[in-house]
């Protein structure tokens, strides 16, 4: 047995871990069948003293347990700030054999920085040793020493600090942030591959900082740290361009009007000495060559103003001025725990067209969240206009097809002004990304220009696909071309919207609407490991909550909404669903104790919204039906309310709040009774029961109404057959008569009933609603609504197909504790004769392949060590063999319906015809 994959829950990178209590995880691997961990032992040491008894921090001793996730580190003393640690895990297998992992390292930040932002610029009149402020400055080693600095303006700037060292440190870790975003440089090169650090937050409450490992980059002799800082949402800059929070109702209020920067470089030497370089007035600063940094993909960059070589040591910054101390944001500094944004792919154009003189259009072949890179040669002052778009008009130029957002089509662009160096000059945005497939360059020469045009010549165009660096987890393929085409569109749609929050789209809004976060979570985890990202998002949600308990529809609340657009349970319930998702998908409970009180306040708030003794109907209902409006408000919103009450009861059980658990269960039972009294009725003609809409828009009987009641377990047992029949009758109309809220429950009900035939008929419709209509029209991501031309063509709110394929067609889902036990329950009766997938679950890679022939079905499943699988067999199977032996010899509890399998590689063959 081998121990791999060591990590800390909630932290994608571990260079400035700032939680006082840490929970860790690992995986065990073994080629042997039935391999399982029976005990573990964790050792924690100071990094600089491994094996030295003086460096030993904690030894758990042997713990008889098969758990590999959610394990607390429990040293007697708190972890030291800004200190490097290493930890390792030893395990015993079922035969008592021991194996020890390679050590994993982590570096701490400031555990108390959540409650103490960097020092005020008034430090001169509030000295550290002042009696009045002594408690504030207590334990100075455990808090930030860097100071907020800037130009005292809201314009992008460069800032640098040159310093000299007598010897090379054995470790160099930088902490830095700049708002809205920064790029950090060290000795002439980027400090990392990160883009758009730090993540977006409510800067009045939390400001994230990133950490960078500069070990080996900082050496004896001259060194330089530098940063480029731009606006982001912190001090959003419109200029003369589109900026949504100021577009419709001008509700955007800046968090600050001075762009701030703070940094610390922590150096450790071989003899144990430590040194810290901090941001202060010794840093030199000047305005940026980026003169506009609009987060909606409009940046202006004048290469004539660019200080070539400014990130390298030896640069002459004598004309730069001294940095100024500034107040900085209100929010407390917190380590950027979610994965950084990186360029996950780079695309070059597959076609270049010239729709009109001076304009070139480059087709990157994929709609995506992109940072465009343009290289050109020309004369000093030549100005290139860069536009980005998702749709080409009839004339071959970019268009915005939604007339209500025509300004987005005309007022989103960047300008690149050349310095005229005689060499290719390259630009790409530093502080924004665009949602685009095509790049349109204006004021440029034809590609075959002989120099007679006098216009700048383009030498290269690239599109860098910017997304969360969260690990990819799963791939699936089938023998059905249409299904594969839909899967291919889903992947870039989701990736485009996984940023430092789960955005609705990468171009026109970029907001963190909360319904997509929790509704798509279970689908997203099949293709990306989103534990760390969703932990950060949950904190965003908790901080967005109002004092009365309301959870707004977006977090951070960048744009201020009113009515149901701010208060809707299908959005606000993210405060309940996200901790449940983290527990179910990743066995991650570290944030649950903090989330529970916030979720409880939200449930109390909802109780004040009840009508008819328990019905909830005040929100947006099934948003997205027929364009935008919702329907079935009481049906969906009350079902979600009941589900949240039940989830809260399970949280209360876990946290030992037994009285709360009883109260929530009783409340859920009472609201369920009201729900059925209000919405379940007999058809006056047939006498068969079904659920009807009584709230919102037209009163109706829909598949979604039935699916919601069935999926949430609200249907009385005596009426379940009737309701399932009503569901099938509506679903067989084969239209997606659902908005984005009800869609998930509609799809899951089809999955449970093994009706992929209905689902595929829906998907293949010639007219909308139809997934295949999008693909036939050449879309490479999913548009916002079921329509040919919409304002956004890269929304993942229609992406519930992803969860459907993994759960409904392949049949993979977790049954217990983050895939400690998982189900394989494929659809054996549809058109899919072959389905295969690999899924890097939290406990190891699950591989599946299902092949159906005319007389037999073969199932190949790899079950990771320390896990088990329950495989549902075809109902028509007459004989079952496992690895060439009768099923009963391998799985003693085998039944005609299922097999229980321990870890190993299993080949199941059944005879029988469907």
Tab-separated table of C-alpha atoms in Angstrom, residues 278-696:
chain	number	residue	atom	x	y	z
A	278	UNK	CA	8.216	44.681	3.741
A	279	UNK	CA	6.286	47.218	1.727
A	280	UNK	CA	6.974	50.710	3.026
A	281	UNK	CA	8.106	54.096	1.752
A	282	UNK	CA	11.432	52.685	0.562
A	283	UNK	CA	9.589	51.287	-2.450
A	284	UNK	CA	9.602	53.301	-5.695
A	285	UNK	CA	6.409	53.870	-7.654
A	286	UNK	CA	5.053	55.323	-10.901
A	287	UNK	CA	1.919	55.294	-13.048
A	288	UNK	CA	1.413	52.374	-15.410
A	289	UNK	CA	1.513	52.276	-19.177
A	290	UNK	CA	-1.924	50.673	-18.788
A	291	UNK	CA	-3.992	53.833	-18.636
A	292	UNK	CA	-7.415	52.153	-18.358
A	293	UNK	CA	-8.079	48.900	-16.498
A	294	UNK	CA	-11.789	48.160	-16.859
A	295	UNK	CA	-12.592	44.683	-15.547
A	296	UNK	CA	-15.106	44.193	-18.393
A	297	UNK	CA	-12.245	43.523	-20.831
A	298	UNK	CA	-11.475	47.123	-21.788
A	299	UNK	CA	-7.841	48.008	-21.176
A	300	UNK	CA	-5.780	50.752	-22.804
A	301	UNK	CA	-2.029	50.256	-22.993
A	302	UNK	CA	0.464	52.747	-24.407
A	303	UNK	CA	3.769	51.010	-25.048
A	304	UNK	CA	5.507	54.372	-25.303
A	305	UNK	CA	4.973	54.780	-21.563
A	306	UNK	CA	6.250	51.326	-20.641
A	307	UNK	CA	9.471	51.321	-18.516
A	308	UNK	CA	11.326	48.490	-20.222
A	309	UNK	CA	13.310	46.369	-17.756
A	310	UNK	CA	11.596	47.696	-14.637
A	311	UNK	CA	11.207	44.241	-13.067
A	312	UNK	CA	14.949	43.489	-13.157
A	313	UNK	CA	17.692	44.547	-10.760
A	314	UNK	CA	19.795	47.458	-11.901
A	315	UNK	CA	16.925	49.365	-13.517
A	316	UNK	CA	17.234	53.129	-13.103
A	317	UNK	CA	14.172	54.190	-11.096
A	318	UNK	CA	15.581	57.570	-10.079
A	319	UNK	CA	12.712	59.327	-11.834
A	320	UNK	CA	10.147	57.249	-9.971
A	321	UNK	CA	8.799	58.712	-6.748
A	322	UNK	CA	8.614	57.427	-3.225
A	323	UNK	CA	5.569	55.250	-2.508
A	324	UNK	CA	2.962	56.813	-0.229
A	325	UNK	CA	1.398	55.192	2.806
A	326	UNK	CA	-2.347	54.857	2.275
A	327	UNK	CA	-5.231	53.677	4.397
A	328	UNK	CA	-5.988	50.526	2.412
A	329	UNK	CA	-9.233	48.532	2.373
A	330	UNK	CA	-11.387	47.790	5.401
A	331	UNK	CA	-11.301	44.035	4.928
A	332	UNK	CA	-9.062	41.690	6.860
A	333	UNK	CA	-6.332	39.882	4.987
A	334	UNK	CA	-6.903	36.210	4.290
A	335	UNK	CA	-4.777	33.799	2.283
A	336	UNK	CA	-6.063	33.022	-1.190
A	337	UNK	CA	-7.112	29.467	-0.460
A	338	UNK	CA	-8.895	28.709	-3.732
A	339	UNK	CA	-6.885	27.679	-6.817
A	340	UNK	CA	-5.293	30.581	-8.627
A	341	UNK	CA	-6.386	31.528	-12.114
A	342	UNK	CA	-4.020	30.255	-14.778
A	343	UNK	CA	-3.919	29.857	-18.523
A	344	UNK	CA	-5.090	26.262	-18.863
A	345	UNK	CA	-4.769	26.260	-22.648
A	346	UNK	CA	-3.475	28.497	-25.439
A	347	UNK	CA	-5.183	28.630	-28.826
A	348	UNK	CA	-3.977	30.051	-32.116
A	349	UNK	CA	-6.362	31.196	-34.861
A	350	UNK	CA	-7.693	28.670	-37.330
A	351	UNK	CA	-8.796	31.385	-39.742
A	352	UNK	CA	-8.147	35.075	-40.407
A	353	UNK	CA	-10.554	37.187	-42.442
A	354	UNK	CA	-10.577	40.825	-43.573
A	355	UNK	CA	-14.248	41.876	-43.617
A	356	UNK	CA	-13.333	45.501	-44.372
A	357	UNK	CA	-10.145	47.489	-44.940
A	358	UNK	CA	-8.091	47.915	-41.806
A	359	UNK	CA	-9.959	45.201	-39.891
A	360	UNK	CA	-8.874	41.613	-39.296
A	361	UNK	CA	-10.946	38.961	-37.527
A	362	UNK	CA	-9.201	35.977	-35.938
A	363	UNK	CA	-11.145	32.788	-35.191
A	364	UNK	CA	-9.774	31.025	-32.099
A	365	UNK	CA	-12.201	28.118	-32.757
A	366	UNK	CA	-13.412	28.020	-29.156
A	367	UNK	CA	-15.578	30.371	-27.136
A	368	UNK	CA	-13.782	30.764	-23.803
A	369	UNK	CA	-12.716	33.071	-21.003
A	370	UNK	CA	-9.633	34.445	-22.645
A	371	UNK	CA	-6.730	36.793	-22.241
A	372	UNK	CA	-5.849	37.754	-25.792
A	373	UNK	CA	-2.192	38.213	-26.715
A	374	UNK	CA	-1.439	40.460	-29.707
A	375	UNK	CA	1.972	41.059	-31.285
A	376	UNK	CA	2.462	43.797	-33.875
A	377	UNK	CA	5.044	45.959	-35.611
A	378	UNK	CA	4.493	49.573	-36.551
A	379	UNK	CA	5.364	53.179	-35.939
A	380	UNK	CA	5.336	55.039	-32.657
A	381	UNK	CA	1.785	56.119	-31.877
A	382	UNK	CA	0.074	53.525	-34.076
A	383	UNK	CA	-3.121	52.521	-32.260
A	384	UNK	CA	-4.735	49.087	-32.572
A	385	UNK	CA	-8.281	48.543	-31.344
A	386	UNK	CA	-8.888	45.053	-29.939
A	387	UNK	CA	-12.471	43.766	-29.735
A	388	UNK	CA	-13.728	40.431	-28.482
A	389	UNK	CA	-16.917	38.629	-29.408
A	390	UNK	CA	-19.025	35.489	-29.459
A	391	UNK	CA	-20.977	36.150	-32.660
A	392	UNK	CA	-20.031	37.151	-36.187
A	393	UNK	CA	-22.609	39.168	-38.085
A	394	UNK	CA	-23.530	38.768	-41.725
A	395	UNK	CA	-20.802	41.205	-42.709
A	396	UNK	CA	-18.139	39.161	-40.953
A	397	UNK	CA	-17.586	41.578	-38.054
A	398	UNK	CA	-18.404	41.083	-34.395
A	399	UNK	CA	-21.942	41.895	-33.273
A	400	UNK	CA	-24.008	41.887	-30.092
A	401	UNK	CA	-27.271	40.234	-31.076
A	402	UNK	CA	-29.307	41.409	-28.092
A	403	UNK	CA	-30.444	44.984	-28.868
A	404	UNK	CA	-30.840	45.767	-25.173
A	405	UNK	CA	-27.095	45.297	-24.781
A	406	UNK	CA	-25.880	46.960	-27.947
A	407	UNK	CA	-23.559	49.084	-25.808
A	408	UNK	CA	-21.709	45.929	-24.796
A	409	UNK	CA	-20.992	45.307	-28.466
A	410	UNK	CA	-19.713	48.826	-29.144
A	411	UNK	CA	-18.178	49.863	-25.828
A	412	UNK	CA	-16.085	46.842	-24.859
A	413	UNK	CA	-12.659	47.107	-26.466
A	414	UNK	CA	-9.005	47.603	-25.646
A	415	UNK	CA	-6.428	49.806	-27.334
A	416	UNK	CA	-2.766	48.975	-27.874
A	417	UNK	CA	-0.555	51.902	-28.819
A	418	UNK	CA	2.842	50.975	-30.248
A	419	UNK	CA	6.194	52.443	-29.262
A	420	UNK	CA	7.676	51.861	-32.743
A	421	UNK	CA	10.758	49.911	-31.654
A	422	UNK	CA	11.251	48.252	-35.029
A	423	UNK	CA	10.648	44.867	-33.401
A	424	UNK	CA	7.389	43.015	-32.670
A	425	UNK	CA	5.683	44.497	-29.611
A	426	UNK	CA	3.401	42.287	-27.533
A	427	UNK	CA	0.409	43.150	-25.370
A	428	UNK	CA	-2.107	41.188	-23.401
A	429	UNK	CA	-4.473	42.450	-20.685
A	430	UNK	CA	-3.146	42.412	-17.160
A	431	UNK	CA	-6.362	43.008	-15.239
A	432	UNK	CA	-9.235	41.442	-17.154
A	433	UNK	CA	-10.327	38.609	-19.386
A	434	UNK	CA	-12.967	38.440	-22.106
A	435	UNK	CA	-15.570	35.883	-23.076
A	436	UNK	CA	-14.898	35.395	-26.760
A	437	UNK	CA	-14.282	33.103	-29.681
A	438	UNK	CA	-13.288	35.819	-32.154
A	439	UNK	CA	-10.757	38.642	-31.830
A	440	UNK	CA	-11.284	41.661	-34.060
A	441	UNK	CA	-8.349	44.021	-34.633
A	442	UNK	CA	-9.015	47.442	-36.138
A	443	UNK	CA	-6.513	49.882	-37.602
A	444	UNK	CA	-4.217	47.149	-38.880
A	445	UNK	CA	-2.709	46.152	-42.202
A	446	UNK	CA	-3.855	43.155	-44.261
A	447	UNK	CA	-2.030	39.939	-43.439
A	448	UNK	CA	-0.310	40.047	-46.859
A	449	UNK	CA	0.567	43.729	-46.566
A	450	UNK	CA	3.656	44.799	-48.490
A	451	UNK	CA	4.085	47.880	-46.342
A	452	UNK	CA	2.103	50.197	-48.581
A	453	UNK	CA	-0.854	50.495	-46.198
A	454	UNK	CA	1.133	52.372	-43.594
A	455	UNK	CA	-0.755	50.496	-40.888
A	456	UNK	CA	0.734	48.326	-38.140
A	457	UNK	CA	1.287	44.705	-39.131
A	458	UNK	CA	0.061	41.866	-36.916
A	459	UNK	CA	2.708	39.212	-36.308
A	460	UNK	CA	0.854	36.949	-33.864
A	461	UNK	CA	-2.483	36.514	-32.091
A	462	UNK	CA	-3.178	33.988	-29.349
A	463	UNK	CA	-5.974	33.310	-26.912
A	464	UNK	CA	-5.041	32.140	-23.422
A	465	UNK	CA	-7.934	30.219	-21.841
A	466	UNK	CA	-8.036	31.558	-18.268
A	467	UNK	CA	-9.705	29.411	-15.631
A	468	UNK	CA	-9.331	28.115	-12.103
A	469	UNK	CA	-6.311	25.876	-11.702
A	470	UNK	CA	-8.529	23.325	-9.932
A	471	UNK	CA	-7.459	19.819	-10.858
A	472	UNK	CA	-9.310	18.049	-13.636
A	473	UNK	CA	-11.063	14.976	-12.345
A	474	UNK	CA	-13.113	13.201	-14.989
A	475	UNK	CA	-13.521	12.386	-18.660
A	476	UNK	CA	-16.331	10.443	-20.302
A	477	UNK	CA	-16.998	9.135	-23.778
A	478	UNK	CA	-19.872	7.169	-25.304
A	479	UNK	CA	-20.710	5.502	-28.581
A	480	UNK	CA	-23.385	8.139	-29.253
A	481	UNK	CA	-21.959	11.030	-31.260
A	482	UNK	CA	-24.587	13.531	-30.137
A	483	UNK	CA	-23.882	12.790	-26.484
A	484	UNK	CA	-20.147	13.221	-27.050
A	485	UNK	CA	-20.792	16.533	-28.786
A	486	UNK	CA	-22.805	17.796	-25.805
A	487	UNK	CA	-20.108	16.648	-23.371
A	488	UNK	CA	-17.501	18.481	-25.466
A	489	UNK	CA	-19.460	21.739	-25.197
A	490	UNK	CA	-20.031	21.378	-21.457
A	491	UNK	CA	-16.337	21.200	-20.527
A	492	UNK	CA	-15.277	24.675	-21.810
A	493	UNK	CA	-18.558	26.197	-20.615
A	494	UNK	CA	-17.874	25.133	-17.049
A	495	UNK	CA	-14.157	25.955	-17.265
A	496	UNK	CA	-14.923	29.472	-18.509
A	497	UNK	CA	-17.016	30.157	-15.417
A	498	UNK	CA	-14.739	28.635	-12.791
A	499	UNK	CA	-12.770	31.700	-11.805
A	500	UNK	CA	-12.133	32.930	-8.246
A	501	UNK	CA	-15.885	32.521	-7.911
A	502	UNK	CA	-18.389	30.567	-9.994
A	503	UNK	CA	-19.433	33.215	-12.485
A	504	UNK	CA	-22.580	33.266	-14.576
A	505	UNK	CA	-20.638	34.173	-17.715
A	506	UNK	CA	-17.128	35.405	-18.553
A	507	UNK	CA	-18.140	38.441	-20.561
A	508	UNK	CA	-21.249	40.532	-20.004
A	509	UNK	CA	-21.838	40.056	-16.254
A	510	UNK	CA	-19.061	38.069	-14.519
A	511	UNK	CA	-21.209	37.969	-11.354
A	512	UNK	CA	-21.342	35.285	-8.677
A	513	UNK	CA	-25.025	34.379	-8.906
A	514	UNK	CA	-25.570	31.700	-6.275
A	515	UNK	CA	-28.061	29.398	-7.957
A	516	UNK	CA	-25.516	28.090	-10.460
A	517	UNK	CA	-23.040	27.484	-7.655
A	518	UNK	CA	-25.075	24.943	-5.720
A	519	UNK	CA	-27.260	23.570	-8.515
A	520	UNK	CA	-24.253	22.731	-10.701
A	521	UNK	CA	-21.936	21.668	-7.879
A	522	UNK	CA	-22.636	17.957	-8.141
A	523	UNK	CA	-22.085	18.010	-11.877
A	524	UNK	CA	-18.966	20.142	-11.661
A	525	UNK	CA	-17.198	17.758	-9.265
A	526	UNK	CA	-17.149	15.092	-11.995
A	527	UNK	CA	-14.787	17.210	-14.120
A	528	UNK	CA	-13.009	19.476	-11.603
A	529	UNK	CA	-11.885	19.220	-7.979
A	530	UNK	CA	-13.705	22.257	-6.609
A	531	UNK	CA	-13.413	21.687	-2.863
A	532	UNK	CA	-11.051	24.618	-2.297
A	533	UNK	CA	-12.911	26.960	-4.662
A	534	UNK	CA	-16.285	26.153	-3.132
A	535	UNK	CA	-14.893	26.594	0.385
A	536	UNK	CA	-13.916	30.134	-0.600
A	537	UNK	CA	-17.306	30.718	-2.239
A	538	UNK	CA	-19.090	29.561	0.916
A	539	UNK	CA	-17.150	32.168	2.879
A	540	UNK	CA	-18.227	34.775	0.295
A	541	UNK	CA	-21.854	33.719	0.830
A	542	UNK	CA	-21.577	33.911	4.611
A	543	UNK	CA	-20.095	37.407	4.420
A	544	UNK	CA	-22.799	38.596	2.020
A	545	UNK	CA	-25.566	37.701	4.478
A	546	UNK	CA	-27.637	40.593	5.831
A	547	UNK	CA	-28.056	41.155	9.552
A	548	UNK	CA	-31.673	39.925	9.337
A	549	UNK	CA	-30.532	36.596	7.880
A	550	UNK	CA	-31.314	37.226	4.207
A	551	UNK	CA	-28.750	35.775	1.820
A	552	UNK	CA	-28.669	37.834	-1.387
A	553	UNK	CA	-28.717	36.258	-4.818
A	554	UNK	CA	-25.048	36.940	-5.511
A	555	UNK	CA	-21.805	36.929	-3.563
A	556	UNK	CA	-19.807	39.090	-3.523
A	557	UNK	CA	-22.721	41.486	-3.896
A	558	UNK	CA	-21.095	43.600	-6.586
A	559	UNK	CA	-24.369	44.832	-7.991
A	560	UNK	CA	-27.246	45.695	-5.678
A	561	UNK	CA	-30.596	44.183	-6.625
A	562	UNK	CA	-34.076	44.530	-5.163
A	563	UNK	CA	-37.179	42.367	-4.717
A	564	UNK	CA	-36.962	38.734	-5.854
A	565	UNK	CA	-33.748	39.502	-7.748
A	566	UNK	CA	-32.100	39.927	-4.351
A	567	UNK	CA	-34.194	37.573	-2.235
A	568	UNK	CA	-34.903	34.164	-3.770
A	569	UNK	CA	-34.563	30.851	-1.966
A	570	UNK	CA	-33.113	28.964	-4.927
A	571	UNK	CA	-30.193	31.382	-4.719
A	572	UNK	CA	-29.934	32.085	-0.976
A	573	UNK	CA	-30.125	28.380	-0.099
A	574	UNK	CA	-26.518	28.125	-1.256
A	575	UNK	CA	-25.678	28.871	2.377
A	576	UNK	CA	-27.163	25.454	3.229
A	577	UNK	CA	-26.325	23.490	0.095
A	578	UNK	CA	-22.645	24.409	-0.155
A	579	UNK	CA	-21.598	22.981	3.240
A	580	UNK	CA	-23.643	19.863	2.434
A	581	UNK	CA	-21.838	19.564	-0.899
A	582	UNK	CA	-18.429	19.907	0.742
A	583	UNK	CA	-19.306	17.201	3.257
A	584	UNK	CA	-20.875	14.830	0.726
A	585	UNK	CA	-18.393	15.247	-2.131
A	586	UNK	CA	-15.140	15.778	-0.217
A	587	UNK	CA	-15.753	14.680	3.388
A	588	UNK	CA	-14.712	18.207	4.321
A	589	UNK	CA	-16.308	19.475	7.541
A	590	UNK	CA	-13.849	22.146	8.669
A	591	UNK	CA	-16.094	25.074	7.774
A	592	UNK	CA	-19.343	23.481	8.958
A	593	UNK	CA	-19.217	24.867	12.494
A	594	UNK	CA	-18.836	28.409	11.103
A	595	UNK	CA	-21.478	27.931	8.407
A	596	UNK	CA	-24.146	26.456	10.669
A	597	UNK	CA	-25.072	29.661	12.568
A	598	UNK	CA	-25.290	31.604	9.301
A	599	UNK	CA	-27.450	28.905	7.720
A	600	UNK	CA	-29.653	28.856	10.843
A	601	UNK	CA	-30.171	32.623	10.567
A	602	UNK	CA	-31.248	32.153	6.960
A	603	UNK	CA	-33.752	29.465	7.923
A	604	UNK	CA	-35.204	31.793	10.565
A	605	UNK	CA	-35.468	34.518	7.938
A	606	UNK	CA	-37.330	32.173	5.580
A	607	UNK	CA	-39.818	31.281	8.285
A	608	UNK	CA	-40.919	34.899	8.197
A	609	UNK	CA	-41.634	34.512	4.463
A	610	UNK	CA	-44.079	31.623	4.857
A	611	UNK	CA	-47.643	31.869	3.607
A	612	UNK	CA	-50.494	29.364	4.027
A	613	UNK	CA	-48.750	27.943	7.086
A	614	UNK	CA	-45.485	26.997	5.405
A	615	UNK	CA	-45.473	27.739	1.663
A	616	UNK	CA	-42.514	29.725	0.273
A	617	UNK	CA	-43.185	31.565	-3.000
A	618	UNK	CA	-41.517	34.974	-2.827
A	619	UNK	CA	-38.579	34.408	-5.205
A	620	UNK	CA	-37.958	33.957	-8.908
A	621	UNK	CA	-39.469	30.481	-9.191
A	622	UNK	CA	-38.130	28.388	-12.058
A	623	UNK	CA	-36.059	31.186	-13.588
A	624	UNK	CA	-35.255	30.758	-17.259
A	625	UNK	CA	-38.523	29.322	-18.597
A	626	UNK	CA	-39.195	30.756	-22.053
A	627	UNK	CA	-36.404	33.302	-21.886
A	628	UNK	CA	-36.340	34.594	-18.349
A	629	UNK	CA	-39.462	34.526	-16.223
A	630	UNK	CA	-40.081	31.881	-13.591
A	631	UNK	CA	-42.972	29.555	-12.830
A	632	UNK	CA	-43.995	27.035	-10.193
A	633	UNK	CA	-42.825	29.310	-7.405
A	634	UNK	CA	-44.470	27.444	-4.528
A	635	UNK	CA	-43.672	24.026	-6.005
A	636	UNK	CA	-39.926	24.574	-6.267
A	637	UNK	CA	-39.316	27.101	-3.531
A	638	UNK	CA	-41.215	25.206	-0.846
A	639	UNK	CA	-39.557	21.925	-1.859
A	640	UNK	CA	-36.149	23.592	-1.490
A	641	UNK	CA	-37.249	24.999	1.878
A	642	UNK	CA	-38.190	21.522	3.139
A	643	UNK	CA	-34.928	20.064	1.859
A	644	UNK	CA	-32.923	22.781	3.619
A	645	UNK	CA	-34.771	22.073	6.880
A	646	UNK	CA	-33.814	18.409	6.614
A	647	UNK	CA	-30.208	19.273	5.806
A	648	UNK	CA	-30.066	21.574	8.807
A	649	UNK	CA	-31.252	18.684	10.963
A	650	UNK	CA	-28.368	16.554	9.663
A	651	UNK	CA	-25.907	19.391	10.375
A	652	UNK	CA	-27.303	19.717	13.893
A	653	UNK	CA	-26.841	15.982	14.421
A	654	UNK	CA	-23.226	16.183	13.294
A	655	UNK	CA	-22.507	19.166	15.538
A	656	UNK	CA	-24.245	17.648	18.566
A	657	UNK	CA	-27.110	20.161	18.581
A	658	UNK	CA	-29.775	17.556	19.220
A	659	UNK	CA	-32.591	19.938	20.156
A	660	UNK	CA	-32.029	21.839	16.908
A	661	UNK	CA	-32.120	18.574	14.957
A	662	UNK	CA	-35.506	17.634	16.411
A	663	UNK	CA	-36.915	21.105	15.758
A	664	UNK	CA	-35.771	21.137	12.140
A	665	UNK	CA	-37.178	17.662	11.462
A	666	UNK	CA	-40.516	18.559	13.004
A	667	UNK	CA	-40.656	21.746	10.975
A	668	UNK	CA	-39.827	19.856	7.769
A	669	UNK	CA	-42.627	17.370	8.443
A	670	UNK	CA	-45.136	20.136	9.079
A	671	UNK	CA	-44.214	22.053	5.903
A	672	UNK	CA	-44.371	18.822	3.895
A	673	UNK	CA	-47.963	18.348	5.053
A	674	UNK	CA	-48.808	21.926	4.047
A	675	UNK	CA	-47.041	21.433	0.689
A	676	UNK	CA	-49.171	18.420	-0.156
A	677	UNK	CA	-52.377	20.026	1.085
A	678	UNK	CA	-51.693	23.044	-1.106
A	679	UNK	CA	-50.258	21.496	-4.297
A	680	UNK	CA	-51.249	17.810	-4.567
A	681	UNK	CA	-54.683	17.138	-5.998
A	682	UNK	CA	-56.618	14.510	-7.909
A	683	UNK	CA	-57.380	14.949	-11.578
A	684	UNK	CA	-61.163	15.516	-11.664
A	685	UNK	CA	-61.474	13.279	-14.759
A	686	UNK	CA	-59.178	10.358	-13.876
A	687	UNK	CA	-58.917	10.624	-10.100
A	688	UNK	CA	-55.138	10.227	-10.345
A	689	UNK	CA	-53.013	12.503	-8.207
A	690	UNK	CA	-50.492	15.048	-9.483
A	691	UNK	CA	-48.923	18.328	-8.420
A	692	UNK	CA	-50.159	21.618	-9.847
A	693	UNK	CA	-48.734	25.127	-9.940
A	694	UNK	CA	-50.775	27.674	-8.030
A	695	UNK	CA	-48.268	30.528	-7.862
A	696	UNK	CA	-46.190	32.557	-10.260
